[in-house]
Amino acid sequence: MAAATVNEHLPTPLDATSEPPPLFDGTTRLYICLSCPFAQRTWITRNYKGLYDKIKVVPINLQSRPAWYKEKVYPENKVPSLEHNGKVIGESLDLIKYIDSNFEGPSLLPNDHAKKQFAEDLIAYTDTFNKTVYTSFKGDTVKEAGPAFDHLENALSKFEDGPFFLGHEFSLADVAYIPFVERFQIVFSVLWNYDITAGRPKLAKWIEEVNKIDAYKPTKTDPKELVEHYKARFLAQ
């Protein structure tokens, strides 16, 4: 079961004019961008485990990044990153596992070996999934992206006690995919008039059930913003 949810008022994203927080003062900070799907993975994980007091979310404005973020926090100059125990680590898939195993709260990976291995395999496939869909934007989009969504439909058939990838348990596998599926569902509908859940009932049920999870709800991005972003990034002539 997820930890209790807190209605959180996040600070305004820090930009090039912002002073840094008191870095490496013992506070654990999760640096994110409020509209970044990679950062969203870590934000959901932190919320689900109830780490509102343990991990402080620090939004960054990626269009106007503070110089100190690259110089003093994370030389890669990307989000997400986690400042914890005097060091900073990045990469969203590594971070969701790190947060899950290094902090209190409900576990997002099962003890069951078969389910754990299946979760690892699914998490490893996320880059291929995203690449397939993003590449499809430049070609016959619906046809080329179809196999990626079919892969999720098939994966959701593995355990009969659904609706999540590992059955009835929400896990890091769900966390890894939902930020991207959230975006693709909206963008395919608006730009290509295509419902990614058509003929994929388990995917439809999965999206419906994830949307009920309180840890996920506040991390979602305004659909209009998403569509404009994708138009500008992928469909600009």
Coordinates of C-alpha atoms in Angstrom, one line a residue:
M1 CA 0.0 0.0 0.0
A2 CA 1.2 3.5 -0.8
A3 CA 2.0 5.8 2.0
A4 CA -0.4 8.6 2.9
T5 CA -0.5 11.5 0.4
V6 CA 0.3 15.0 1.3
N7 CA -1.1 18.1 -0.6
E8 CA 2.1 19.7 -1.4
H9 CA 2.8 23.3 -2.6
L10 CA 6.0 23.1 -4.6
P11 CA 8.2 26.2 -4.8
T12 CA 8.5 28.2 -8.1
P13 CA 11.1 26.6 -10.3
L14 CA 14.6 28.0 -9.8
D15 CA 16.0 29.8 -12.8
A16 CA 19.2 31.6 -13.9
T17 CA 18.5 34.4 -11.5
S18 CA 17.9 32.2 -8.5
E19 CA 20.3 31.7 -5.6
P20 CA 21.2 28.1 -4.8
P21 CA 19.7 26.4 -1.8
P22 CA 22.2 25.7 1.1
L23 CA 23.8 22.8 -0.8
F24 CA 25.2 19.7 1.1
D25 CA 23.7 20.9 4.4
G26 CA 22.3 17.4 5.1
T27 CA 19.0 18.0 3.3
T28 CA 18.1 15.4 0.7
R29 CA 17.0 17.2 -2.4
L30 CA 15.4 15.8 -5.6
Y31 CA 16.0 18.2 -8.5
I32 CA 13.3 17.9 -11.1
C33 CA 11.6 19.8 -13.9
L34 CA 7.8 19.8 -13.4
S35 CA 7.2 18.7 -17.0
C36 CA 10.0 16.3 -17.5
P37 CA 8.9 12.6 -17.8
F38 CA 12.3 11.3 -16.6
A39 CA 12.1 13.4 -13.5
Q40 CA 8.5 12.5 -13.1
R41 CA 9.6 8.9 -12.5
T42 CA 11.5 9.9 -9.4
W43 CA 8.8 12.3 -8.2
I44 CA 6.2 9.5 -8.3
T45 CA 8.6 7.1 -6.4
R46 CA 9.3 9.7 -3.7
N47 CA 5.5 10.4 -3.3
Y48 CA 4.5 6.8 -3.2
K49 CA 6.9 6.0 -0.4
G50 CA 5.6 9.0 1.6
L51 CA 9.0 10.8 1.6
Y52 CA 7.6 14.3 1.7
D53 CA 9.6 15.3 4.7
K54 CA 12.7 13.2 3.9
I55 CA 13.2 14.3 0.2
K56 CA 12.7 17.9 -0.7
V57 CA 11.6 18.5 -4.3
V58 CA 13.5 21.4 -6.0
P59 CA 12.0 22.3 -9.4
I60 CA 14.5 23.7 -12.0
N61 CA 13.6 25.8 -15.0
L62 CA 15.3 23.9 -17.9
Q63 CA 14.8 26.9 -20.2
S64 CA 16.7 29.1 -17.9
R65 CA 19.0 26.8 -15.9
P66 CA 20.9 28.3 -12.9
A67 CA 24.7 28.2 -13.6
W68 CA 25.2 26.8 -10.0
Y69 CA 23.3 23.7 -10.8
K70 CA 25.9 22.5 -13.3
E71 CA 28.8 23.9 -11.4
K72 CA 28.0 22.8 -7.9
V73 CA 25.2 20.1 -8.1
Y74 CA 25.2 18.0 -11.2
P75 CA 27.8 18.5 -13.9
E76 CA 25.6 16.6 -16.4
N77 CA 23.2 19.6 -16.1
K78 CA 20.1 17.4 -16.5
V79 CA 17.3 16.4 -14.3
P80 CA 16.5 14.4 -12.3
S81 CA 19.3 14.3 -9.8
L82 CA 19.3 13.5 -6.1
E83 CA 21.5 15.2 -3.5
H84 CA 21.9 12.6 -0.7
N85 CA 24.5 11.9 1.9
G86 CA 27.0 14.4 0.5
K87 CA 26.8 13.2 -3.1
V88 CA 24.7 13.7 -6.2
I89 CA 23.4 10.9 -8.4
G90 CA 21.4 11.0 -11.6
E91 CA 19.7 8.9 -14.3
S92 CA 16.0 8.3 -13.6
L93 CA 16.0 4.5 -13.8
D94 CA 19.0 4.3 -11.4
L95 CA 17.4 6.8 -9.1
I96 CA 14.0 5.2 -8.7
K97 CA 15.8 2.0 -7.6
Y98 CA 18.1 4.0 -5.3
I99 CA 15.1 5.8 -3.7
D100 CA 13.2 2.6 -3.3
S101 CA 16.1 0.7 -1.6
N102 CA 17.7 3.5 0.4
F103 CA 14.6 5.1 2.0
E104 CA 11.7 3.9 4.2
G105 CA 8.2 3.4 2.9
P106 CA 6.4 0.7 0.9
S107 CA 8.7 -1.2 -1.4
L108 CA 8.2 -0.8 -5.1
L109 CA 9.9 -4.1 -6.0
P110 CA 8.5 -7.5 -4.9
N111 CA 10.4 -10.2 -3.1
D112 CA 9.1 -12.8 -5.5
H113 CA 12.0 -13.7 -7.8
A114 CA 10.1 -14.2 -11.0
K115 CA 8.2 -10.9 -10.6
K116 CA 11.4 -9.0 -9.7
Q117 CA 13.1 -10.4 -12.8
F118 CA 10.1 -9.5 -15.0
A119 CA 10.2 -5.9 -13.5
E120 CA 13.9 -5.6 -14.3
D121 CA 13.4 -6.8 -17.9
L122 CA 10.5 -4.3 -18.4
I123 CA 12.5 -1.5 -16.9
A124 CA 15.4 -2.4 -19.2
Y125 CA 13.0 -2.2 -22.2
T126 CA 11.8 1.4 -21.5
D127 CA 14.5 3.1 -23.6
T128 CA 13.6 0.9 -26.6
F129 CA 9.9 1.6 -26.0
N130 CA 10.5 5.4 -26.0
K131 CA 12.9 5.3 -28.9
T132 CA 10.4 3.3 -31.0
V133 CA 7.6 5.7 -30.3
Y134 CA 9.6 8.9 -30.7
T135 CA 11.1 7.6 -34.0
S136 CA 7.6 6.9 -35.3
F137 CA 6.8 10.6 -35.2
K138 CA 9.0 11.1 -38.3
G139 CA 7.3 8.3 -40.3
D140 CA 4.1 6.3 -40.5
T141 CA 3.4 7.1 -36.8
V142 CA 0.5 4.9 -35.8
K143 CA 1.9 1.9 -37.7
E144 CA 5.4 2.2 -36.5
A145 CA 4.5 2.9 -32.9
G146 CA 2.0 0.0 -32.7
P147 CA 4.4 -2.7 -31.7
A148 CA 5.7 -0.7 -28.8
F149 CA 2.2 -0.4 -27.4
D150 CA 1.5 -4.1 -28.2
H151 CA 4.6 -5.0 -26.1
L152 CA 3.0 -3.3 -23.1
E153 CA -0.3 -5.0 -23.7
N154 CA 1.4 -8.4 -23.8
A155 CA 3.5 -7.5 -20.7
L156 CA 0.3 -6.6 -18.8
S157 CA -1.0 -10.1 -19.6
K158 CA 1.8 -11.9 -17.8
F159 CA 0.2 -11.9 -14.3
E160 CA -3.5 -12.6 -14.1
D161 CA -4.1 -10.7 -10.8
G162 CA -3.6 -7.3 -12.6
P163 CA -4.1 -4.5 -13.4
F164 CA -0.4 -3.5 -13.1
F165 CA 2.7 -5.0 -14.7
L166 CA 3.4 -7.3 -11.7
G167 CA -0.3 -8.0 -11.0
H168 CA -2.0 -6.3 -8.2
E169 CA 1.2 -4.6 -6.9
F170 CA 2.1 -1.1 -8.2
S171 CA 5.8 -1.3 -8.9
L172 CA 8.9 0.5 -10.4
A173 CA 7.9 -1.1 -13.7
D174 CA 4.7 1.0 -13.7
V175 CA 6.6 4.1 -12.5
A176 CA 9.1 3.7 -15.4
Y177 CA 6.4 3.7 -18.1
I178 CA 3.5 5.9 -16.9
P179 CA 5.1 9.4 -17.5
F180 CA 5.7 8.5 -21.2
V181 CA 2.4 6.6 -21.8
E182 CA 0.7 9.7 -20.2
R183 CA 2.2 11.9 -22.9
F184 CA 1.8 9.4 -25.8
Q185 CA -1.9 8.9 -25.1
I186 CA -2.6 12.6 -25.3
V187 CA -0.3 13.4 -28.2
F188 CA -1.5 10.4 -30.4
S189 CA -5.1 11.4 -29.7
V190 CA -4.8 15.1 -30.5
L191 CA -2.2 15.0 -33.3
W192 CA -3.0 11.6 -35.0
N193 CA -6.6 11.1 -33.9
Y194 CA -5.5 7.7 -32.6
D195 CA -6.4 6.0 -29.3
I196 CA -3.4 4.0 -28.1
T197 CA -5.7 1.8 -26.0
A198 CA -7.9 0.7 -29.0
G199 CA -7.7 -3.1 -29.1
R200 CA -5.5 -3.0 -26.0
P201 CA -7.9 -3.5 -23.1
K202 CA -5.2 -4.3 -20.5
L203 CA -3.4 -1.1 -21.4
A204 CA -6.6 0.9 -21.0
K205 CA -7.3 -0.7 -17.6
W206 CA -3.7 0.0 -16.5
I207 CA -3.9 3.7 -17.4
E208 CA -7.2 3.9 -15.6
E209 CA -5.8 2.3 -12.5
V210 CA -2.6 4.3 -12.4
N211 CA -4.6 7.4 -12.7
K212 CA -6.2 6.5 -9.3
I213 CA -2.9 6.5 -7.5
D214 CA -2.5 9.6 -5.3
A215 CA 1.3 9.6 -5.6
Y216 CA 0.9 10.0 -9.4
K217 CA -1.9 12.6 -9.7
P218 CA 0.1 15.8 -8.7
T219 CA 3.0 14.9 -11.0
K220 CA 0.9 15.0 -14.2
T221 CA 1.5 17.8 -16.8
D222 CA -1.2 20.0 -18.4
P223 CA -2.3 18.2 -21.6
K224 CA -2.3 21.5 -23.6
E225 CA 1.3 22.1 -22.6
L226 CA 2.3 18.6 -23.6
V227 CA 0.7 18.9 -27.1
E228 CA 2.3 22.3 -27.7
H229 CA 5.7 20.9 -26.6
Y230 CA 5.4 17.9 -28.9
K231 CA 4.3 20.0 -31.8
A232 CA 7.2 22.3 -31.5
R233 CA 9.7 19.5 -30.9
F234 CA 8.7 16.8 -33.3
L235 CA 6.4 18.4 -35.9
A236 CA 8.1 21.7 -36.6
Q237 CA 9.0 22.0 -40.3

